[in-house]
Tab-separated table of C-alpha atoms in Angstrom:
chain	number	residue	atom	x	y	z
A	1	MET	CA	128.512	197.171	91.959
A	2	LYS	CA	131.986	198.261	93.823
A	3	PRO	CA	134.558	195.863	92.065
A	4	ILE	CA	136.510	193.742	93.775
A	5	PRO	CA	139.679	191.401	93.155
A	6	VAL	CA	140.260	188.086	92.885
A	7	SER	CA	142.490	187.637	95.100
A	8	ALA	CA	140.873	189.879	97.587
A	9	VAL	CA	137.480	187.302	96.464
A	10	VAL	CA	140.131	183.489	97.301
A	11	GLU	CA	140.460	185.467	101.217
A	12	ILE	CA	136.733	186.530	101.443
A	13	VAL	CA	135.742	182.372	100.710
A	14	SER	CA	138.160	181.139	101.898
A	15	GLY	CA	139.234	179.499	98.706
A	16	GLU	CA	142.085	178.507	96.464
A	17	LEU	CA	142.838	179.648	93.316
A	18	ILE	CA	143.119	177.074	90.959
A	19	LYS	CA	143.859	178.749	87.217
A	20	GLY	CA	143.326	181.968	85.974
A	21	SER	CA	144.854	185.956	87.715
A	22	ALA	CA	144.570	186.811	90.766
A	23	ASP	CA	144.427	190.646	89.170
A	24	LEU	CA	140.790	190.808	87.620
A	25	VAL	CA	138.358	192.513	88.864
A	26	ILE	CA	134.811	191.500	89.474
A	27	GLU	CA	131.971	193.814	88.167
A	28	HIS	CA	129.035	191.057	88.125
A	29	GLY	CA	127.816	188.607	90.277
A	30	ALA	CA	125.690	185.286	89.875
A	31	TYR	CA	124.539	182.210	90.829
A	32	ARG	CA	122.322	180.581	87.398
A	33	LEU	CA	123.749	180.353	84.428
A	34	LYS	CA	121.240	182.841	82.694
A	35	GLN	CA	121.897	185.009	85.441
A	36	ILE	CA	125.829	185.360	83.679
A	37	LYS	CA	124.823	188.387	81.272
A	38	HIS	CA	128.232	190.922	81.150
A	39	LYS	CA	131.890	190.366	81.455
A	40	ARG	CA	133.973	189.730	84.546
A	41	THR	CA	130.654	188.449	86.256
A	42	ILE	CA	131.789	186.091	89.645
A	43	PHE	CA	129.738	182.902	89.675
A	44	PHE	CA	128.652	180.455	92.203
A	45	THR	CA	127.726	176.975	91.820
A	46	ASN	CA	128.541	173.468	92.620
A	47	THR	CA	127.571	171.853	88.706
A	48	LYS	CA	129.911	171.696	86.948
A	49	ILE	CA	129.914	173.559	83.288
A	50	VAL	CA	130.453	171.103	80.766
A	51	ASN	CA	128.911	173.245	77.645
A	52	TRP	CA	131.598	176.373	77.960
A	53	GLN	CA	130.598	177.656	74.514
A	54	SER	CA	127.426	178.938	76.345
A	55	VAL	CA	129.137	181.551	78.518
A	56	ALA	CA	132.525	182.221	76.642
A	57	ALA	CA	131.138	185.333	75.596
A	58	PHE	CA	131.478	186.267	78.424
A	59	PHE	CA	134.959	185.532	79.119
A	60	PRO	CA	136.634	186.893	80.959
A	61	LEU	CA	134.910	184.646	84.423
A	62	VAL	CA	135.298	183.862	87.276
A	63	ILE	CA	134.049	180.526	89.054
A	64	VAL	CA	133.605	179.548	92.698
A	65	THR	CA	132.751	175.935	92.901
A	66	GLU	CA	132.734	172.623	94.921
A	67	TRP	CA	133.828	170.931	91.901
A	68	SER	CA	137.509	169.604	90.949
A	69	TYR	CA	138.527	170.315	87.946
A	70	ARG	CA	141.453	169.481	85.652
A	71	LEU	CA	142.796	172.310	84.579
A	72	ARG	CA	143.028	171.058	80.967
A	73	GLU	CA	139.045	170.858	81.477
A	74	ILE	CA	139.070	174.742	82.070
A	75	PRO	CA	139.560	177.205	79.026
A	76	ASP	CA	141.445	180.331	78.888
A	77	GLY	CA	139.320	183.143	80.176
A	78	VAL	CA	137.938	181.449	83.044
A	79	THR	CA	139.314	182.216	86.086
A	80	VAL	CA	138.243	179.423	88.930
A	81	VAL	CA	138.822	179.290	92.405
A	82	LYS	CA	137.793	176.357	94.644
A	83	VAL	CA	135.820	176.230	97.881
A	84	GLU	CA	135.028	173.600	100.345
A	85	ASN	CA	131.659	174.377	100.942
A	86	MET	CA	130.250	176.778	97.640
A	87	THR	CA	127.103	177.583	99.907
A	88	ASN	CA	129.015	178.865	102.573
A	89	ALA	CA	131.234	180.916	100.197
A	90	TYR	CA	128.117	182.242	98.395
A	91	TRP	CA	126.991	183.582	102.253
A	92	GLN	CA	130.726	184.508	103.499
A	93	PHE	CA	130.603	187.069	99.794
A	94	VAL	CA	127.383	188.399	100.214
A	95	GLU	CA	127.898	189.256	103.897
A	96	TYR	CA	131.067	190.989	103.094
A	97	TYR	CA	129.422	193.218	100.090
A	98	ARG	CA	126.918	194.227	102.624
A	99	ARG	CA	129.393	195.201	104.736
A	100	GLN	CA	131.820	197.549	102.712
A	101	PHE	CA	128.367	200.294	102.817
A	102	ASN	CA	127.088	202.243	105.876
A	103	ILE	CA	124.064	203.428	103.896
A	104	PRO	CA	120.534	203.675	104.526
A	105	ILE	CA	118.830	200.563	103.632
A	106	VAL	CA	114.939	200.540	103.523
A	107	ALA	CA	113.161	197.042	102.985
A	108	ILE	CA	109.441	197.095	102.194
A	109	THR	CA	106.914	194.749	102.121
A	110	GLY	CA	103.351	194.827	102.030
A	111	THR	CA	99.817	192.909	100.368
A	112	ALA	CA	99.695	196.177	97.887
A	113	GLY	CA	101.039	199.142	97.628
A	114	LYS	CA	104.983	197.506	97.626
A	115	THR	CA	106.038	199.215	94.730
A	116	THR	CA	104.595	201.937	94.216
A	117	THR	CA	105.501	202.948	97.716
A	118	LYS	CA	109.562	201.965	96.451
A	119	ASP	CA	109.248	203.674	93.636
A	120	MET	CA	108.064	206.655	96.052
A	121	VAL	CA	110.906	207.193	98.305
A	122	LYS	CA	113.032	206.894	95.325
A	123	HIS	CA	111.618	209.649	93.530
A	124	ILE	CA	111.444	211.706	96.428
A	125	LEU	CA	115.462	210.911	98.125
A	126	SER	CA	116.565	211.006	94.160
A	127	ASN	CA	117.392	214.853	93.993
A	128	ASP	CA	119.527	214.370	96.963
A	129	TYR	CA	121.115	211.738	97.217
A	130	GLU	CA	121.848	208.512	94.349
A	131	VAL	CA	119.540	206.200	96.125
A	132	VAL	CA	119.365	202.354	94.136
A	133	ALA	CA	116.623	200.427	93.986
A	134	THR	CA	114.309	197.387	93.450
A	135	HIS	CA	113.989	197.220	89.002
A	136	LEU	CA	110.367	197.505	88.955
A	137	SER	CA	108.524	194.439	90.935
A	138	ASN	CA	111.650	191.640	90.179
A	139	ASN	CA	111.084	191.201	94.039
A	140	SER	CA	111.880	187.488	93.961
A	141	ARG	CA	114.648	185.468	95.457
A	142	THR	CA	116.381	184.843	92.108
A	143	GLU	CA	117.164	188.777	92.556
A	144	LEU	CA	118.312	189.689	96.057
A	145	LEU	CA	121.757	189.507	95.117
A	146	GLN	CA	120.731	191.550	91.643
A	147	ASN	CA	119.576	194.123	93.505
A	148	LEU	CA	122.459	193.924	96.392
A	149	LEU	CA	125.469	194.071	93.704
A	150	ARG	CA	123.110	197.271	92.494
A	151	ILE	CA	125.401	199.055	94.993
A	152	SER	CA	128.285	200.369	94.184
A	153	GLU	CA	130.467	203.100	95.931
A	154	THR	CA	128.641	206.063	94.913
A	155	THR	CA	124.991	204.881	96.713
A	156	GLU	CA	124.078	206.578	98.953
A	157	ALA	CA	120.674	204.899	100.161
A	158	ALA	CA	119.121	201.883	98.757
A	159	VAL	CA	115.241	201.150	98.807
A	160	PHE	CA	114.203	197.262	98.486
A	161	GLU	CA	111.226	195.428	97.876
A	162	THR	CA	110.865	192.547	100.466
A	163	ALA	CA	108.032	189.922	98.917
A	164	VAL	CA	106.081	186.907	100.270
A	165	GLY	CA	106.054	184.271	98.040
A	166	ALA	CA	106.350	182.000	101.152
A	167	PRO	CA	107.637	182.063	104.791
A	168	GLY	CA	110.771	182.805	105.384
A	169	ASP	CA	110.926	184.860	102.398
A	170	VAL	CA	111.084	187.815	104.095
A	171	LEU	CA	114.075	186.660	106.193
A	172	GLY	CA	116.263	185.360	103.042
A	173	ALA	CA	115.892	188.978	102.254
A	174	GLY	CA	117.144	190.811	105.182
A	175	ARG	CA	120.026	188.431	105.339
A	176	TYR	CA	120.612	190.357	101.736
A	177	PHE	CA	119.981	193.359	102.595
A	178	GLN	CA	120.419	193.379	106.477
A	179	PRO	CA	117.776	196.976	106.333
A	180	SER	CA	118.375	200.082	108.603
A	181	ILE	CA	114.219	200.477	107.899
A	182	GLY	CA	111.488	198.033	107.575
A	183	VAL	CA	108.450	199.177	105.817
A	184	ILE	CA	104.943	196.503	105.874
A	185	THR	CA	102.239	198.651	103.840
A	186	ASN	CA	99.809	196.322	104.254
A	187	ILE	CA	98.525	192.665	104.870
A	188	GLY	CA	95.555	191.316	102.901
A	189	SER	CA	95.116	187.692	101.621
A	190	HIS	CA	97.922	186.768	99.209
A	191	HIS	CA	100.054	183.162	99.126
A	192	LEU	CA	98.522	181.466	100.614
A	193	ASN	CA	99.457	178.525	99.135
A	194	TYR	CA	102.341	178.654	100.599
A	195	CYS	CA	101.826	180.064	102.884
A	196	LYS	CA	99.117	177.729	104.127
A	197	THR	CA	96.669	180.397	106.713
A	198	GLN	CA	96.053	184.072	107.421
A	199	GLU	CA	98.052	183.424	110.499
A	200	GLY	CA	101.321	182.152	108.437
A	201	TYR	CA	101.001	184.959	105.714
A	202	ILE	CA	100.982	187.698	108.696
A	203	GLU	CA	103.687	185.841	110.627
A	204	ALA	CA	105.843	185.889	107.313
A	205	LYS	CA	104.765	189.422	106.518
A	206	ALA	CA	105.730	190.023	110.442
A	207	GLU	CA	109.595	188.458	109.695
A	208	MET	CA	110.173	192.242	108.751
A	209	LEU	CA	110.788	192.783	112.737
A	210	GLN	CA	113.692	190.042	112.779
A	211	ILE	CA	115.745	191.908	109.476
A	212	VAL	CA	115.291	195.121	110.573
A	213	GLY	CA	116.551	194.340	114.468
A	214	LYS	CA	117.122	197.281	116.372
A	215	GLY	CA	116.667	199.970	113.322
A	216	THR	CA	113.142	201.922	112.559
A	217	LEU	CA	109.779	199.608	111.535
A	218	ILE	CA	107.270	201.739	109.878
A	219	ILE	CA	103.913	200.202	109.913
A	220	ASN	CA	100.373	201.084	109.001
A	221	ALA	CA	98.152	202.317	111.908
A	222	ASP	CA	94.792	201.174	110.150
A	223	ASP	CA	95.893	198.130	108.799
A	224	ALA	CA	92.800	195.193	110.369
A	225	ASN	CA	95.971	192.091	109.656
A	226	THR	CA	98.983	194.091	110.609
A	227	LYS	CA	97.635	194.885	114.523
A	228	LYS	CA	97.856	191.345	114.679
A	229	ILE	CA	101.424	190.956	114.799
A	230	ASN	CA	102.631	191.148	118.405
A	231	LEU	CA	105.777	194.103	118.484
A	232	ARG	CA	106.458	194.092	122.082
A	233	ALA	CA	109.458	191.852	121.756
A	234	PHE	CA	110.460	194.817	118.894
A	235	GLN	CA	113.880	196.473	120.024
A	236	GLY	CA	113.757	198.966	117.637
A	237	LYS	CA	111.933	202.470	116.654
A	238	ILE	CA	108.000	202.399	115.697
A	239	ILE	CA	106.252	204.816	113.836
A	240	ARG	CA	103.080	204.761	112.818
A	241	PHE	CA	101.050	206.186	109.614
A	242	GLY	CA	97.120	206.240	108.601
A	243	LYS	CA	93.990	208.508	109.738
A	244	HIS	CA	93.869	207.190	113.651
A	245	ASN	CA	96.396	206.671	115.946
A	246	ALA	CA	99.675	207.454	113.436
A	247	ASP	CA	102.757	209.787	113.648
A	248	PHE	CA	102.151	210.573	109.747
A	249	LEU	CA	98.649	210.997	110.960
A	250	VAL	CA	96.772	212.286	107.568
A	251	SER	CA	92.919	214.316	107.438
A	252	SER	CA	90.900	216.222	104.500
A	253	ILE	CA	91.254	213.641	101.664
A	254	THR	CA	90.113	214.435	98.586
A	255	TYR	CA	89.981	213.396	94.984
A	256	THR	CA	91.518	216.297	92.663
A	257	GLU	CA	91.219	216.959	88.287
A	258	ARG	CA	94.973	214.842	88.477
A	259	GLY	CA	94.742	213.214	91.818
A	260	MET	CA	94.671	212.647	95.897
A	261	ARG	CA	95.164	215.994	97.989
A	262	PHE	CA	95.184	215.937	101.969
A	263	ILE	CA	96.263	216.808	104.950
A	264	LEU	CA	99.436	215.487	106.836
A	265	HIS	CA	100.045	215.940	110.516
A	266	HIS	CA	103.013	215.414	112.364
A	267	GLN	CA	105.012	216.469	115.419
A	268	ASN	CA	102.022	219.496	115.721
A	269	LYS	CA	102.538	220.379	112.005
A	270	GLN	CA	100.578	220.287	109.141
A	271	TYR	CA	100.978	219.789	105.186
A	272	VAL	CA	99.369	219.903	102.338
A	273	VAL	CA	100.564	217.463	100.662
A	274	LYS	CA	98.962	216.588	96.413
A	275	ILE	CA	100.015	213.496	94.627
A	276	PRO	CA	98.803	212.196	91.756
A	277	GLY	CA	97.035	209.508	90.675
A	278	TYR	CA	93.940	207.932	92.369
A	279	GLY	CA	92.780	206.165	95.756
A	280	GLU	CA	93.134	206.091	99.659
A	281	HIS	CA	95.608	203.487	98.876
A	282	GLN	CA	97.728	205.996	96.856
A	283	VAL	CA	97.322	207.935	99.732
A	284	TYR	CA	98.611	205.615	102.424
A	285	ASN	CA	101.324	204.217	99.763
A	286	ALA	CA	102.456	208.581	100.170
A	287	LEU	CA	102.052	208.246	104.211
A	288	ALA	CA	104.539	205.764	104.488
A	289	ALA	CA	106.919	207.184	102.108
A	290	LEU	CA	107.266	210.272	103.645
A	291	ALA	CA	107.947	208.453	107.101
A	292	VAL	CA	110.784	206.776	104.923
A	293	VAL	CA	112.279	209.750	104.141
A	294	HIS	CA	111.632	211.947	106.619
A	295	GLU	CA	113.598	209.088	109.231
A	296	ILE	CA	116.629	209.245	106.720
A	297	GLY	CA	116.753	212.736	107.422
A	298	MET	CA	114.556	214.740	104.579
A	299	PRO	CA	112.692	217.362	105.746
A	300	LEU	CA	108.866	216.778	104.955
A	301	HIS	CA	108.167	220.169	103.181
A	302	LYS	CA	111.118	219.561	100.940
A	303	ALA	CA	109.620	215.768	100.454
A	304	ILE	CA	105.940	216.998	99.403
A	305	ALA	CA	107.216	218.959	96.976
A	306	GLN	CA	109.257	216.544	95.292
A	307	LEU	CA	106.413	214.095	96.173
A	308	ALA	CA	104.049	215.731	94.030
A	309	THR	CA	106.244	215.029	90.949
A	310	PHE	CA	105.703	211.847	90.973
A	311	ARG	CA	104.958	209.922	88.471
A	312	LYS	CA	103.105	205.813	89.135
A	313	LEU	CA	103.814	202.963	86.278
A	314	ASN	CA	101.564	202.142	83.650
A	315	LYS	CA	98.710	199.943	84.496
A	316	GLN	CA	97.860	200.796	88.355
A	317	LEU	CA	95.252	202.081	87.972
A	318	GLN	CA	96.341	204.019	84.712
A	319	ILE	CA	93.270	206.678	83.669
A	320	LEU	CA	92.663	206.123	80.007
A	321	LYS	CA	90.461	206.975	76.750
A	322	GLY	CA	89.260	204.363	75.780
A	323	ILE	CA	86.330	202.378	73.160
A	324	ASN	CA	83.494	203.504	72.035
A	325	GLY	CA	84.638	207.337	74.027
A	326	SER	CA	84.897	205.510	77.295
A	327	MET	CA	87.194	206.880	80.394
A	328	LEU	CA	89.065	203.397	81.035
A	329	ILE	CA	90.868	202.873	84.258
A	330	ASP	CA	93.461	200.593	83.864
A	331	ASP	CA	94.850	198.084	86.597
A	332	THR	CA	96.418	195.061	84.626
A	333	TRP	CA	99.759	195.530	87.352
A	334	SER	CA	98.695	192.976	89.754
A	335	ILE	CA	95.841	191.727	91.795
A	336	THR	CA	94.468	191.174	95.297
A	337	THR	CA	91.761	191.420	97.086
A	338	THR	CA	93.081	194.561	98.783
A	339	SER	CA	94.005	196.072	95.430
A	340	LEU	CA	91.026	194.851	93.988
A	341	ASP	CA	89.238	196.813	96.928
A	342	ALA	CA	90.930	199.797	96.130
A	343	ALA	CA	90.168	199.867	92.895
A	344	LEU	CA	86.621	199.475	92.751
A	345	HIS	CA	86.842	202.926	95.220
A	346	VAL	CA	88.486	204.464	93.131
A	347	LEU	CA	85.902	203.172	89.966
A	348	ASN	CA	82.877	204.573	92.484
A	349	LYS	CA	84.522	207.788	93.153
A	350	LEU	CA	85.010	208.431	89.003
A	351	GLY	CA	82.298	206.521	88.666
A	352	GLN	CA	79.610	209.106	89.111
A	353	GLY	CA	76.863	209.911	87.265
A	354	LYS	CA	78.220	207.249	84.610
A	355	LYS	CA	77.357	203.521	83.823
A	356	LYS	CA	80.685	201.234	85.934
A	357	ILE	CA	81.794	198.555	84.607
A	358	ALA	CA	84.365	196.140	86.174
A	359	VAL	CA	86.688	193.452	84.164
A	360	ILE	CA	87.432	191.333	86.926
A	361	GLY	CA	90.736	188.137	86.226
A	362	THR	CA	91.499	185.806	87.854
A	363	ILE	CA	93.816	186.192	91.520
A	364	THR	CA	96.450	184.221	90.844
A	365	ASP	CA	98.798	182.120	93.914
A	366	LEU	CA	95.720	180.944	96.231
A	367	GLY	CA	96.167	176.757	96.079
A	368	SER	CA	93.854	175.181	97.990
A	369	TRP	CA	91.965	178.934	99.171
A	370	GLY	CA	91.567	179.554	95.512
A	371	TYR	CA	87.743	179.038	96.040
A	372	SER	CA	87.365	181.286	99.791
A	373	ILE	CA	89.506	183.815	97.811
A	374	HIS	CA	87.451	184.791	95.082
A	375	LYS	CA	84.380	184.731	97.144
A	376	GLN	CA	85.838	187.059	99.834
A	377	ALA	CA	86.148	189.089	96.501
A	378	GLY	CA	82.913	188.854	95.295
A	379	GLU	CA	81.669	189.907	99.002
A	380	ILE	CA	84.611	193.335	98.284
A	381	ILE	CA	82.332	193.407	94.492
A	382	TYR	CA	78.833	193.250	96.189
A	383	LYS	CA	80.380	196.442	98.774
A	384	HIS	CA	80.660	198.783	96.302
A	385	GLY	CA	78.668	198.166	93.351
A	386	VAL	CA	78.706	198.215	90.137
A	387	ASP	CA	76.821	198.460	87.062
A	388	VAL	CA	78.065	195.852	84.977
A	389	LEU	CA	80.519	193.070	86.338
A	390	ILE	CA	82.298	191.418	84.144
A	391	THR	CA	84.645	188.484	84.769
A	392	ILE	CA	87.119	186.428	82.837
A	393	GLY	CA	88.302	182.967	83.802
A	394	GLU	CA	87.182	180.149	85.640
A	395	HIS	CA	87.944	180.817	89.266
A	396	ALA	CA	86.747	184.669	88.559
A	397	SER	CA	83.839	183.542	87.758
A	398	ILE	CA	83.241	182.122	91.868
A	399	MET	CA	83.719	186.170	92.310
A	400	ALA	CA	79.775	186.681	90.050
A	401	SER	CA	78.815	183.780	91.744
A	402	LYS	CA	79.163	185.013	95.000
A	403	ALA	CA	78.212	188.992	94.209
A	404	GLN	CA	75.132	187.645	92.413
A	405	GLN	CA	74.293	185.297	95.703
A	406	LEU	CA	74.264	188.444	98.500
A	407	GLY	CA	71.840	190.574	95.783
A	408	LEU	CA	74.023	192.582	93.310
A	409	GLU	CA	71.681	194.762	91.624
A	410	ALA	CA	74.662	194.242	87.946
A	411	ASP	CA	74.732	192.753	84.666
A	412	ILE	CA	76.799	189.767	85.435
A	413	TYR	CA	78.529	187.571	83.026
A	414	SER	CA	81.278	185.424	83.348
A	415	PHE	CA	83.470	184.460	80.214
A	416	LYS	CA	86.810	182.202	79.493
A	417	ASN	CA	88.309	183.847	77.638
A	418	ASN	CA	88.694	187.822	76.898
A	419	MET	CA	87.297	187.417	73.632
A	420	LEU	CA	83.850	187.174	74.532
A	421	ALA	CA	83.805	190.149	76.757
A	422	ARG	CA	85.280	192.365	74.289
A	423	SER	CA	82.222	191.332	72.013
A	424	LEU	CA	80.107	192.092	74.869
A	425	LEU	CA	81.871	195.387	75.669
A	426	LYS	CA	82.031	197.078	71.919
A	427	LYS	CA	78.492	196.928	72.281
A	428	ILE	CA	77.139	198.406	75.838
A	429	VAL	CA	79.890	201.072	76.231
A	430	ASP	CA	79.417	204.353	75.535
A	431	SER	CA	80.437	208.001	76.385
A	432	ASN	CA	78.842	207.878	79.595
A	433	THR	CA	80.522	204.566	80.494
A	434	ILE	CA	84.126	204.250	82.981
A	435	ILE	CA	85.654	200.531	82.550
A	436	LEU	CA	87.220	199.016	85.142
A	437	ILE	CA	89.919	196.505	84.451
A	438	LYS	CA	91.242	194.568	87.005
A	439	GLY	CA	93.604	191.551	87.081
A	440	ASP	CA	97.283	190.079	87.112
A	441	MET	CA	100.557	190.824	84.615
A	442	TYR	CA	100.874	187.449	83.692
A	443	SER	CA	97.205	187.176	82.376
A	444	GLU	CA	98.092	187.711	78.898
A	445	ALA	CA	93.856	187.360	78.362
A	446	ILE	CA	93.333	190.394	80.569
A	447	HIS	CA	96.326	192.674	79.155
A	448	GLU	CA	95.532	192.009	75.646
A	449	LEU	CA	91.873	192.766	76.490
A	450	ALA	CA	93.460	195.530	78.189
A	451	ALA	CA	95.191	196.737	74.985
A	452	GLN	CA	92.082	196.423	73.290
A	453	LEU	CA	90.561	198.763	75.632
A	454	ARG	CA	92.057	201.656	74.756
A	455	ARG	CA	91.913	203.803	72.747
A	456	GLY	CA	94.254	206.900	73.638
A	457	GLU	CA	96.329	209.330	75.961
A	458	GLU	CA	96.325	208.986	79.508
A	459	LEU	CA	93.907	211.200	81.217
A	460	ALA	CA	95.468	211.560	84.948
């Protein structure tokens, strides 16, 4: 965070300094008690603090509030700025802070690929730029202020994930970040418990157009749901990536020993691109990242050379040695129908000539759509085919039932917990087996099983 003195804060939020020093310099921000983790934090709150001891370790502390404290209630080490409307004061502070930085800011949304694309962009730019980014996939509403405050005087570019849990989430993120470049990686079926319908989910992702304004929008030319977005009113620049009718056009996608190789066609030039990690979805992530950094101003040949040294996160189609000499694909970072389709494609590509086993957990955040989306997952499994299908969790069994109903030629098992799955796998896995374990990072059962199946170092 760029340090700000209390005297400036008083002016920014149109407040009154009730107690404390106007010269105190603020270095952190929070609007929840649990976000206060450092001294010199500015804390926006409408709740009266009674237990000052709970935050005493972080004095000096600055509080912006509507609450009228008696002077004797305020301990030494606490500066209080009183405002008429705390919410208005908060947004005045956020908007002031953002206005201080005239740098490229990238916002990335999508059902799958947000984190990888964000990390690719950060990695490519890092040689030439001082870059800040969303940490891991900490992209929830409660992290937006913290992510904004990662920007400081030395920052030259920023890249943030803008997740959709409900309509309005991308608009909310846009109020913080005001991005000059927006990316939609793809739009599948997710978070329908709050978006209600597939159309509502597409509209929630399409909020990206509003927050980019007259900036640059980068979209997947091949994604069916992205094509449903009405772009006619968008006043900015549109860049498309994909296999067809794209500005960043890809061809000759091949699997190699250490990842993917493809040809990129851009402005009548061709480039050979190599990336670590497997799957065509990884190629799309790379295309989006290359489009972003090129728009910022990095030459493509330089960006491609830097991309080749990128290292993906653990548990994202991570290839490892597994039990009984098998190969394990650990893809337990997250699960949607979009990412399941990509993972099964990789399983079949890497598993040619091997026994292919898919271990799949429940898809979360679906609400009343849970049954239909798990049926769609069963259709995806049937489309790709496996030799053994194991599902873990009550809702996950819907996938197995649907795949079996469609005629999947496989040994199919549905378990409520991971213990029975582990026992079965110990019996049926050998050195000619490849196992895909696919689930959600918040599923304890899936993560425990993945840890039990790992038996060695990373293979790719």
